[in-house]
PDB file of C-alpha atoms in Angstrom:
ATOM      1  CA  MET A1225       0.526   0.232  -0.125  1.00 54.00           C
ATOM      2  CA  ARG A1226       2.203   3.310  -1.349  1.00 57.00           C
ATOM      3  CA  ILE A1227       0.545   6.274   1.340  1.00 61.00           C
ATOM      4  CA  GLY A1228       1.924   9.826   0.223  1.00 54.00           C
ATOM      5  CA  ASN A1229       3.460  11.893  -1.392  1.00 55.00           C
ATOM      6  CA  ASP A1230       2.582   9.724  -5.104  1.00 52.00           C
ATOM      7  CA  ARG A1231      -0.641  11.826  -6.635  1.00 55.00           C
ATOM      8  CA  ARG A1232      -2.695   9.599  -8.449  1.00 58.00           C
ATOM      9  CA  GLN A1233      -3.079  11.256 -11.115  1.00 62.00           C
ATOM     10  CA  ASP A1234      -5.990  11.469 -13.719  1.00 68.00           C
ATOM     11  CA  ASP A1235      -6.824  11.852 -17.169  1.00 70.00           C
ATOM     12  CA  PHE A1236      -9.450  13.988 -17.888  1.00 76.00           C
ATOM     13  CA  GLU A1237     -10.723  13.114 -21.707  1.00 79.00           C
ATOM     14  CA  ILE A1238     -13.039  14.117 -23.426  1.00 81.00           C
ATOM     15  CA  ASN A1239     -14.199  11.634 -26.359  1.00 86.00           C
ATOM     16  CA  VAL A1240     -14.777  12.932 -29.455  1.00 90.00           C
ATOM     17  CA  ILE A1241     -15.834  10.675 -32.179  1.00 91.00           C
ATOM     18  CA  PRO A1242     -19.689   9.801 -30.354  1.00 90.00           C
ATOM     19  CA  LEU A1243     -20.688  13.111 -30.336  1.00 91.00           C
ATOM     20  CA  ILE A1244     -18.361  12.589 -34.244  1.00 93.00           C
ATOM     21  CA  ASP A1245     -21.195  10.316 -35.225  1.00 94.00           C
ATOM     22  CA  VAL A1246     -24.858  12.457 -34.010  1.00 94.00           C
ATOM     23  CA  LEU A1247     -23.111  14.891 -35.901  1.00 95.00           C
ATOM     24  CA  LEU A1248     -23.100  13.171 -38.681  1.00 95.00           C
ATOM     25  CA  THR A1249     -26.597  11.019 -37.885  1.00 94.00           C
ATOM     26  CA  LEU A1250     -28.464  14.101 -37.198  1.00 94.00           C
ATOM     27  CA  LEU A1251     -26.471  15.939 -41.165  1.00 92.00           C
ATOM     28  CA  MET A1252     -28.501  13.009 -42.549  1.00 90.00           C
ATOM     29  CA  PHE A1253     -30.687  13.154 -41.586  1.00 88.00           C
ATOM     30  CA  PHE A1254     -31.869  16.610 -42.625  1.00 86.00           C
ATOM     31  CA  VAL A1255     -30.078  16.017 -46.417  1.00 84.00           C
ATOM     32  CA  LEU A1256     -31.977  13.065 -46.825  1.00 82.00           C
ATOM     33  CA  THR A1257     -35.656  14.458 -45.048  1.00 81.00           C
ATOM     34  CA  SER A1258     -34.820  18.323 -46.683  1.00 76.00           C
ATOM     35  CA  THR A1259     -37.236  19.591 -49.893  1.00 65.00           C
ATOM     36  CA  PHE A1260     -35.861  20.139 -52.930  1.00 60.00           C
ATOM     37  CA  ILE A1261     -38.064  22.657 -54.708  1.00 55.00           C
ATOM     38  CA  GLN A1262     -36.905  23.007 -57.967  1.00 49.00           C
ATOM     39  CA  HIS A1263     -37.810  27.016 -59.097  1.00 44.00           C
ATOM     40  CA  SER A1264     -39.332  27.236 -62.609  1.00 41.00           C
ATOM     41  CA  ARG A1265     -37.092  29.720 -65.374  1.00 44.00           C
ATOM     42  CA  LEU A1266     -39.405  32.518 -64.614  1.00 39.00           C
ATOM     43  CA  GLN A1267     -38.664  33.551 -61.048  1.00 44.00           C
ATOM     44  CA  VAL A1268     -41.254  36.856 -59.533  1.00 43.00           C
ATOM     45  CA  THR A1269     -40.061  38.769 -56.591  1.00 46.00           C
ATOM     46  CA  LEU A1270     -42.366  39.092 -53.955  1.00 41.00           C
ATOM     47  CA  PRO A1271     -43.072  43.179 -53.355  1.00 45.00           C
ATOM     48  CA  GLN A1272     -41.371  44.338 -50.336  1.00 45.00           C
ATOM     49  CA  ALA A1273     -42.948  46.330 -46.907  1.00 46.00           C
ATOM     50  CA  SER A1274     -40.278  47.938 -46.432  1.00 47.00           C
ATOM     51  CA  THR A1275     -38.493  50.473 -47.628  1.00 51.00           C
ATOM     52  CA  GLN A1276     -34.963  49.771 -48.581  1.00 50.00           C
ATOM     53  CA  ASP A1277     -32.089  51.039 -51.783  1.00 50.00           C
ATOM     54  CA  ARG A1278     -32.842  49.244 -54.890  1.00 52.00           C
ATOM     55  CA  ASP A1279     -30.270  49.233 -57.780  1.00 53.00           C
ATOM     56  CA  MET A1280     -30.868  52.623 -59.770  1.00 54.00           C
ATOM     57  CA  ASN A1281     -28.040  51.620 -62.760  1.00 56.00           C
ATOM     58  CA  ALA A1282     -30.184  49.937 -64.794  1.00 60.00           C
ATOM     59  CA  PRO A1283     -34.424  51.001 -64.427  1.00 74.00           C
ATOM     60  CA  ALA A1284     -35.909  48.144 -64.761  1.00 80.00           C
ATOM     61  CA  LEU A1285     -38.957  47.989 -68.104  1.00 87.00           C
ATOM     62  CA  THR A1286     -42.169  47.785 -67.429  1.00 87.00           C
ATOM     63  CA  ILE A1287     -45.558  46.982 -68.860  1.00 91.00           C
ATOM     64  CA  MET A1288     -48.710  48.205 -68.263  1.00 88.00           C
ATOM     65  CA  ILE A1289     -51.852  46.696 -68.481  1.00 88.00           C
ATOM     66  CA  ASP A1290     -55.605  48.321 -68.535  1.00 85.00           C
ATOM     67  CA  ARG A1291     -58.252  46.486 -67.155  1.00 82.00           C
ATOM     68  CA  ASP A1292     -59.450  46.273 -70.353  1.00 84.00           C
ATOM     69  CA  GLY A1293     -56.135  44.099 -71.632  1.00 85.00           C
ATOM     70  CA  ARG A1294     -54.373  46.494 -73.452  1.00 87.00           C
ATOM     71  CA  PHE A1295     -50.259  45.939 -73.005  1.00 90.00           C
ATOM     72  CA  TYR A1296     -47.913  48.935 -73.041  1.00 89.00           C
ATOM     73  CA  VAL A1297     -44.620  48.631 -73.089  1.00 89.00           C
ATOM     74  CA  GLY A1298     -42.864  51.651 -72.064  1.00 83.00           C
ATOM     75  CA  SER A1299     -45.013  54.167 -72.967  1.00 81.00           C
ATOM     76  CA  ASP A1300     -45.238  52.444 -76.361  1.00 83.00           C
ATOM     77  CA  GLU A1301     -49.249  50.477 -76.909  1.00 85.00           C
ATOM     78  CA  VAL A1302     -48.990  47.204 -78.239  1.00 88.00           C
ATOM     79  CA  LEU A1303     -51.324  47.465 -81.147  1.00 87.00           C
ATOM     80  CA  GLY A1304     -52.637  44.014 -82.382  1.00 84.00           C
ATOM     81  CA  GLU A1305     -53.501  40.988 -80.441  1.00 86.00           C
ATOM     82  CA  GLY A1306     -52.415  37.749 -78.580  1.00 86.00           C
ATOM     83  CA  ILE A1307     -48.617  36.993 -78.060  1.00 89.00           C
ATOM     84  CA  GLU A1308     -46.951  38.042 -80.734  1.00 91.00           C
ATOM     85  CA  PRO A1309     -46.961  41.353 -81.099  1.00 90.00           C
ATOM     86  CA  LEU A1310     -46.244  41.719 -76.919  1.00 90.00           C
ATOM     87  CA  LYS A1311     -43.120  40.069 -77.663  1.00 91.00           C
ATOM     88  CA  GLN A1312     -42.411  41.843 -80.462  1.00 90.00           C
ATOM     89  CA  THR A1313     -42.265  45.470 -78.539  1.00 90.00           C
ATOM     90  CA  ILE A1314     -41.376  43.834 -75.671  1.00 89.00           C
ATOM     91  CA  ALA A1315     -37.865  42.457 -77.465  1.00 90.00           C
ATOM     92  CA  ARG A1316     -37.916  46.319 -78.964  1.00 89.00           C
ATOM     93  CA  ASN A1317     -38.086  47.781 -76.383  1.00 87.00           C
ATOM     94  CA  ALA A1318     -35.449  45.682 -73.832  1.00 86.00           C
ATOM     95  CA  GLY A1319     -32.797  45.663 -76.673  1.00 83.00           C
ATOM     96  CA  ALA A1320     -30.114  42.691 -76.229  1.00 83.00           C
ATOM     97  CA  ASP A1321     -30.442  42.888 -72.376  1.00 82.00           C
ATOM     98  CA  ARG A1322     -32.566  39.307 -70.896  1.00 85.00           C
ATOM     99  CA  GLU A1323     -30.511  39.800 -66.965  1.00 85.00           C
ATOM    100  CA  ARG A1324     -33.203  43.743 -66.932  1.00 85.00           C
ATOM    101  CA  GLN A1325     -35.957  43.403 -64.664  1.00 89.00           C
ATOM    102  CA  VAL A1326     -38.927  43.857 -65.241  1.00 90.00           C
ATOM    103  CA  THR A1327     -42.080  45.452 -64.545  1.00 90.00           C
ATOM    104  CA  ILE A1328     -46.035  44.637 -64.594  1.00 90.00           C
ATOM    105  CA  ARG A1329     -48.130  46.958 -63.969  1.00 88.00           C
ATOM    106  CA  ALA A1330     -51.451  45.615 -63.694  1.00 86.00           C
ATOM    107  CA  ASP A1331     -55.153  47.401 -63.010  1.00 83.00           C
ATOM    108  CA  ALA A1332     -56.990  45.738 -60.515  1.00 80.00           C
ATOM    109  CA  MET A1333     -59.875  44.510 -62.488  1.00 82.00           C
ATOM    110  CA  THR A1334     -57.794  43.046 -64.913  1.00 83.00           C
ATOM    111  CA  PRO A1335     -58.614  39.499 -65.958  1.00 86.00           C
ATOM    112  CA  HIS A1336     -55.924  36.550 -64.428  1.00 86.00           C
ATOM    113  CA  GLN A1337     -55.119  35.549 -68.399  1.00 90.00           C
ATOM    114  CA  ASP A1338     -53.547  39.108 -68.755  1.00 89.00           C
ATOM    115  CA  VAL A1339     -51.267  39.025 -66.258  1.00 89.00           C
ATOM    116  CA  VAL A1340     -50.481  35.952 -67.806  1.00 90.00           C
ATOM    117  CA  THR A1341     -49.993  36.145 -71.263  1.00 91.00           C
ATOM    118  CA  ALA A1342     -47.510  39.363 -70.791  1.00 91.00           C
ATOM    119  CA  MET A1343     -45.542  36.404 -67.998  1.00 91.00           C
ATOM    120  CA  ASP A1344     -45.940  33.944 -70.857  1.00 91.00           C
ATOM    121  CA  ALA A1345     -43.718  36.550 -73.420  1.00 91.00           C
ATOM    122  CA  LEU A1346     -41.029  37.246 -70.810  1.00 91.00           C
ATOM    123  CA  GLY A1347     -40.509  33.420 -70.303  1.00 90.00           C
ATOM    124  CA  GLN A1348     -40.377  33.189 -74.130  1.00 91.00           C
ATOM    125  CA  LEU A1349     -38.103  35.846 -74.852  1.00 91.00           C
ATOM    126  CA  GLY A1350     -36.132  34.808 -71.895  1.00 90.00           C
ATOM    127  CA  PHE A1351     -36.777  37.451 -68.337  1.00 89.00           C
ATOM    128  CA  THR A1352     -36.139  35.716 -65.628  1.00 86.00           C
ATOM    129  CA  ARG A1353     -36.345  38.719 -63.649  1.00 88.00           C
ATOM    130  CA  LEU A1354     -39.962  39.894 -63.173  1.00 88.00           C
ATOM    131  CA  SER A1355     -41.857  41.696 -60.528  1.00 86.00           C
ATOM    132  CA  ILE A1356     -45.000  42.416 -59.791  1.00 84.00           C
ATOM    133  CA  ALA A1357     -46.197  46.368 -59.822  1.00 82.00           C
ATOM    134  CA  THR A1358     -48.877  46.129 -56.011  1.00 78.00           C
ATOM    135  CA  THR A1359     -50.524  48.745 -54.380  1.00 74.00           C
ATOM    136  CA  PRO A1360     -49.979  49.332 -50.389  1.00 73.00           C
ATOM    137  CA  SER A1361     -52.855  48.458 -48.378  1.00 66.00           C
ATOM    138  CA  LYS A1362     -54.257  50.787 -45.762  1.00 64.00           C
ATOM    139  CA  PRO A1363     -54.245  48.594 -42.560  1.00 64.00           C
ATOM    140  CA  GLY A1364     -57.038  47.486 -41.032  1.00 59.00           C
ATOM    141  CA  SER A1365     -58.727  46.788 -44.069  1.00 55.00           C
ATOM    142  CA  GLN A1366     -59.100  43.482 -46.034  1.00 54.00           C
ATOM    143  CA  PRO A1367     -57.769  42.143 -48.536  1.00 52.00           C
TER     144      PRO A1367
END
């Protein structure tokens, strides 16, 4: 029996291998259970309520649709019916820049099909940055 100055030195170790096993298991769980969303080619930018600085380098191309279904690209009225005259007017006003921001300003009473036609024309021409202009609702009003 040893009594005296001999101290028993306990080496305290933290075994990290079980911690790594648990982390890798959690990582595999989250990777396997997450959903992968395939975004469409035409992206819609939802309106935001906060005031943020905007990129003013390239002004957005504006497509306006009135309640009668008439299309205006910039300040030019689209003459003719269907999607082809709309595509020609958009291409003429936008030039070769397909990365340009496009804003659709439709009257609240515009038929939904007219907005879809404008979005379809933009998608066929290769535009991917699209936003739909809205007006902020008043507090306490029903949407």
